[in-house]
Amino acid sequence: MIRVTVVYEAGLLRAALEELLCCGGEFDVSSVAHWPQRPTPGGPVPDVYVIDAECLEPARAADRTATGRGALVALVPAQRPGVLRRAHEAGALGFVDKDGSKSRLLTAVRRAAKGDRFVDEALAAGFLAAAEMPLTQRELTVLALAAKGQPIAEVAASLHLSQGTVRNYMASVIRKVGARNRVDAIRIAQGAGWT
């Protein structure tokens, strides 16, 4: 029997995924709303985590899976290549389109439990777009702070940069994503799942 833990913030969807995985009888399924902080002492370690990639924190997930504590199957929206990229960076073995079929999810869980990779065919174009993300990590950081409503002066202070440097990063972001202004750049980046 494959031990599976569903990690999904939305309670109704978490329950639906748990029920879907339980119906075949081959999975021992549990669920949590947030990524586990640490393993339960003496408790069973899941073979596979099924997680909503939009709520995924790559550093914590990569740390968890690097210790051999369960493979990761990410549920990803096909139109958000940034989310797909974060799931890949977190070390996911399985990538399933959120609009995909039940059989693809079940196949992904079975393959991830064996240590094999599974990529939903609907996500192939998303992987190409994720590989072509035009922004640097520093540009993403500046954009993320701007998206929180911080003015240039606050962004500069929090990153220990000059205001002119932050303006240059914002101009570069606007140019690279083909935006009209900072607000448009934030909208484009968030729509792609980069921030």
Short mmCIF file of C-alpha atoms in Angstrom, two decimals:
data_model
loop_
_atom_site.label_atom_id
_atom_site.label_comp_id
_atom_site.label_asym_id
_atom_site.label_seq_id
_atom_site.Cartn_x
_atom_site.Cartn_y
_atom_site.Cartn_z
CA MET A 1 0.00 0.00 0.00
CA ILE A 2 1.33 3.45 -0.96
CA ARG A 3 1.13 6.07 1.81
CA VAL A 4 -0.03 9.42 0.38
CA THR A 5 -0.44 12.79 2.10
CA VAL A 6 -2.48 15.46 0.32
CA VAL A 7 -1.29 19.01 1.06
CA TYR A 8 -3.95 21.48 -0.01
CA GLU A 9 -5.13 24.68 1.71
CA ALA A 10 -8.72 24.62 0.44
CA GLY A 11 -10.59 22.18 2.67
CA LEU A 12 -13.24 21.09 0.18
CA LEU A 13 -10.68 20.39 -2.57
CA ARG A 14 -8.37 18.64 -0.08
CA ALA A 15 -11.24 16.36 0.97
CA ALA A 16 -12.17 15.68 -2.67
CA LEU A 17 -8.58 14.72 -3.53
CA GLU A 18 -8.38 12.49 -0.48
CA GLU A 19 -11.62 10.75 -1.47
CA LEU A 20 -10.46 10.37 -5.08
CA LEU A 21 -7.21 8.72 -4.01
CA CYS A 22 -8.94 6.46 -1.46
CA CYS A 23 -11.49 5.02 -3.88
CA GLY A 24 -9.04 2.64 -5.59
CA GLY A 25 -8.02 0.91 -2.37
CA GLU A 26 -4.30 0.96 -3.22
CA PHE A 27 -3.43 4.14 -1.29
CA ASP A 28 -3.38 4.90 2.44
CA VAL A 29 -4.35 8.59 2.31
CA SER A 30 -4.13 11.39 4.85
CA SER A 31 -4.28 15.15 4.36
CA VAL A 32 -3.07 18.43 5.85
CA ALA A 33 -3.80 22.05 5.04
CA HIS A 34 -0.16 23.21 5.08
CA TRP A 35 3.23 21.70 4.39
CA PRO A 36 4.33 19.72 7.49
CA GLN A 37 6.88 21.57 9.63
CA ARG A 38 8.59 18.37 10.74
CA PRO A 39 7.82 14.65 10.59
CA THR A 40 5.66 13.18 13.33
CA PRO A 41 8.01 11.29 15.68
CA GLY A 42 7.46 7.58 15.24
CA GLY A 43 4.68 8.22 12.74
CA PRO A 44 4.56 6.77 9.24
CA VAL A 45 6.38 8.78 6.60
CA PRO A 46 4.37 9.24 3.39
CA ASP A 47 5.72 7.70 0.21
CA VAL A 48 4.19 10.54 -1.82
CA TYR A 49 2.97 14.07 -1.15
CA VAL A 50 0.30 15.43 -3.51
CA ILE A 51 0.45 19.21 -3.24
CA ASP A 52 -1.16 22.28 -4.76
CA ALA A 53 1.86 23.80 -6.52
CA GLU A 54 0.43 27.32 -6.23
CA CYS A 55 0.93 27.13 -2.44
CA LEU A 56 4.28 25.35 -2.66
CA GLU A 57 7.30 26.75 -0.85
CA PRO A 58 10.20 25.29 -2.87
CA ALA A 59 12.89 25.56 -0.16
CA ARG A 60 10.84 23.73 2.47
CA ALA A 61 9.61 21.09 0.02
CA ALA A 62 13.08 20.48 -1.42
CA ASP A 63 14.49 20.13 2.10
CA ARG A 64 11.78 17.60 2.96
CA THR A 65 12.14 15.49 -0.19
CA ALA A 66 15.97 15.64 -0.15
CA THR A 67 15.96 13.72 3.13
CA GLY A 68 14.12 10.86 1.44
CA ARG A 69 10.87 11.73 3.14
CA GLY A 70 8.44 11.23 0.31
CA ALA A 71 8.28 12.01 -3.37
CA LEU A 72 6.42 15.11 -4.50
CA VAL A 73 3.54 15.21 -7.00
CA ALA A 74 2.59 18.79 -7.87
CA LEU A 75 -0.83 19.84 -9.14
CA VAL A 76 -0.10 22.68 -11.56
CA PRO A 77 -2.29 24.98 -13.69
CA ALA A 78 -1.04 24.66 -17.28
CA GLN A 79 -1.23 28.41 -17.96
CA ARG A 80 1.14 29.38 -15.09
CA PRO A 81 4.72 28.46 -16.07
CA GLY A 82 6.19 30.19 -13.01
CA VAL A 83 4.30 27.81 -10.73
CA LEU A 84 5.57 24.88 -12.78
CA ARG A 85 9.12 26.17 -12.42
CA ARG A 86 8.78 26.45 -8.62
CA ALA A 87 7.48 22.88 -8.43
CA HIS A 88 10.46 21.70 -10.45
CA GLU A 89 12.86 23.64 -8.20
CA ALA A 90 11.23 21.98 -5.19
CA GLY A 91 12.22 18.58 -6.56
CA ALA A 92 8.82 17.33 -7.69
CA LEU A 93 8.84 13.99 -9.52
CA GLY A 94 5.26 14.23 -10.73
CA PHE A 95 3.59 17.13 -12.52
CA VAL A 96 -0.17 16.88 -13.08
CA ASP A 97 -2.34 19.48 -14.83
CA LYS A 98 -5.05 20.72 -12.45
CA ASP A 99 -7.50 20.37 -15.34
CA GLY A 100 -6.27 16.83 -16.07
CA SER A 101 -7.97 13.52 -15.54
CA LYS A 102 -8.17 11.33 -12.46
CA SER A 103 -6.15 8.62 -14.21
CA ARG A 104 -3.20 11.00 -14.72
CA LEU A 105 -3.10 11.82 -11.01
CA LEU A 106 -3.24 8.14 -10.06
CA THR A 107 -0.48 7.31 -12.55
CA ALA A 108 1.67 10.17 -11.25
CA VAL A 109 1.31 8.98 -7.64
CA ARG A 110 2.17 5.36 -8.55
CA ARG A 111 5.22 6.41 -10.57
CA ALA A 112 6.48 8.91 -7.97
CA ALA A 113 6.20 6.20 -5.29
CA LYS A 114 8.63 4.12 -7.38
CA GLY A 115 10.95 7.10 -7.80
CA ASP A 116 10.01 7.60 -11.46
CA ARG A 117 9.17 10.94 -13.07
CA PHE A 118 5.73 11.72 -14.51
CA VAL A 119 4.93 14.80 -16.57
CA ASP A 120 1.36 15.38 -17.71
CA GLU A 121 1.43 15.90 -21.48
CA ALA A 122 -0.72 19.03 -21.10
CA LEU A 123 2.18 20.70 -19.23
CA ALA A 124 4.82 20.29 -21.97
CA ALA A 125 4.31 23.81 -23.33
CA GLY A 126 4.36 25.12 -19.76
CA PHE A 127 7.80 23.59 -19.20
CA LEU A 128 9.10 25.37 -22.30
CA ALA A 129 7.65 28.67 -21.09
CA ALA A 130 9.08 28.11 -17.60
CA ALA A 131 12.53 27.59 -19.08
CA GLU A 132 12.24 30.87 -20.97
CA MET A 133 11.38 33.05 -17.94
CA PRO A 134 13.15 36.32 -18.76
CA LEU A 135 13.67 37.78 -15.28
CA THR A 136 16.68 37.37 -13.02
CA GLN A 137 16.27 36.46 -9.36
CA ARG A 138 17.07 40.04 -8.30
CA GLU A 139 14.48 41.42 -10.75
CA LEU A 140 11.90 38.99 -9.33
CA THR A 141 12.72 40.13 -5.80
CA VAL A 142 12.33 43.80 -6.71
CA LEU A 143 9.07 43.05 -8.53
CA ALA A 144 7.70 40.99 -5.63
CA LEU A 145 8.34 43.85 -3.18
CA ALA A 146 6.77 46.34 -5.59
CA ALA A 147 3.75 44.03 -5.90
CA LYS A 148 3.29 44.32 -2.12
CA GLY A 149 2.86 48.07 -2.63
CA GLN A 150 6.30 49.16 -1.44
CA PRO A 151 7.51 52.40 -3.03
CA ILE A 152 10.95 52.55 -4.67
CA ALA A 153 12.56 54.02 -1.53
CA GLU A 154 11.33 51.13 0.66
CA VAL A 155 12.35 48.50 -1.89
CA ALA A 156 15.80 50.07 -2.08
CA ALA A 157 16.15 50.17 1.71
CA SER A 158 15.02 46.59 2.24
CA LEU A 159 17.44 45.27 -0.43
CA HIS A 160 20.30 47.61 0.52
CA LEU A 161 20.35 49.15 -2.96
CA SER A 162 20.21 52.71 -4.19
CA GLN A 163 16.90 54.04 -5.47
CA GLY A 164 18.45 54.49 -8.91
CA THR A 165 19.43 50.81 -9.02
CA VAL A 166 15.90 49.77 -8.07
CA ARG A 167 14.49 52.05 -10.81
CA ASN A 168 16.90 50.41 -13.28
CA TYR A 169 15.70 46.93 -12.21
CA MET A 170 12.07 48.00 -12.62
CA ALA A 171 12.78 49.48 -16.07
CA SER A 172 14.48 46.22 -17.06
CA VAL A 173 11.50 44.17 -15.83
CA ILE A 174 9.03 46.36 -17.70
CA ARG A 175 11.06 46.03 -20.90
CA LYS A 176 11.61 42.27 -20.59
CA VAL A 177 7.97 41.38 -20.01
CA GLY A 178 6.65 43.87 -22.57
CA ALA A 179 4.65 45.83 -20.01
CA ARG A 180 3.43 49.44 -20.25
CA ASN A 181 4.33 50.30 -16.65
CA ARG A 182 5.12 48.83 -13.23
CA VAL A 183 1.51 47.83 -12.52
CA ASP A 184 1.26 46.07 -15.87
CA ALA A 185 4.57 44.26 -15.21
CA ILE A 186 3.26 43.05 -11.84
CA ARG A 187 0.04 41.82 -13.49
CA ILE A 188 1.98 39.93 -16.18
CA ALA A 189 4.38 38.35 -13.69
CA GLN A 190 1.62 37.31 -11.31
CA GLY A 191 -0.47 35.92 -14.18
CA ALA A 192 2.45 33.72 -15.22
CA GLY A 193 3.05 32.65 -11.62
CA TRP A 194 6.55 34.12 -11.40
CA THR A 195 5.83 36.03 -8.17
#
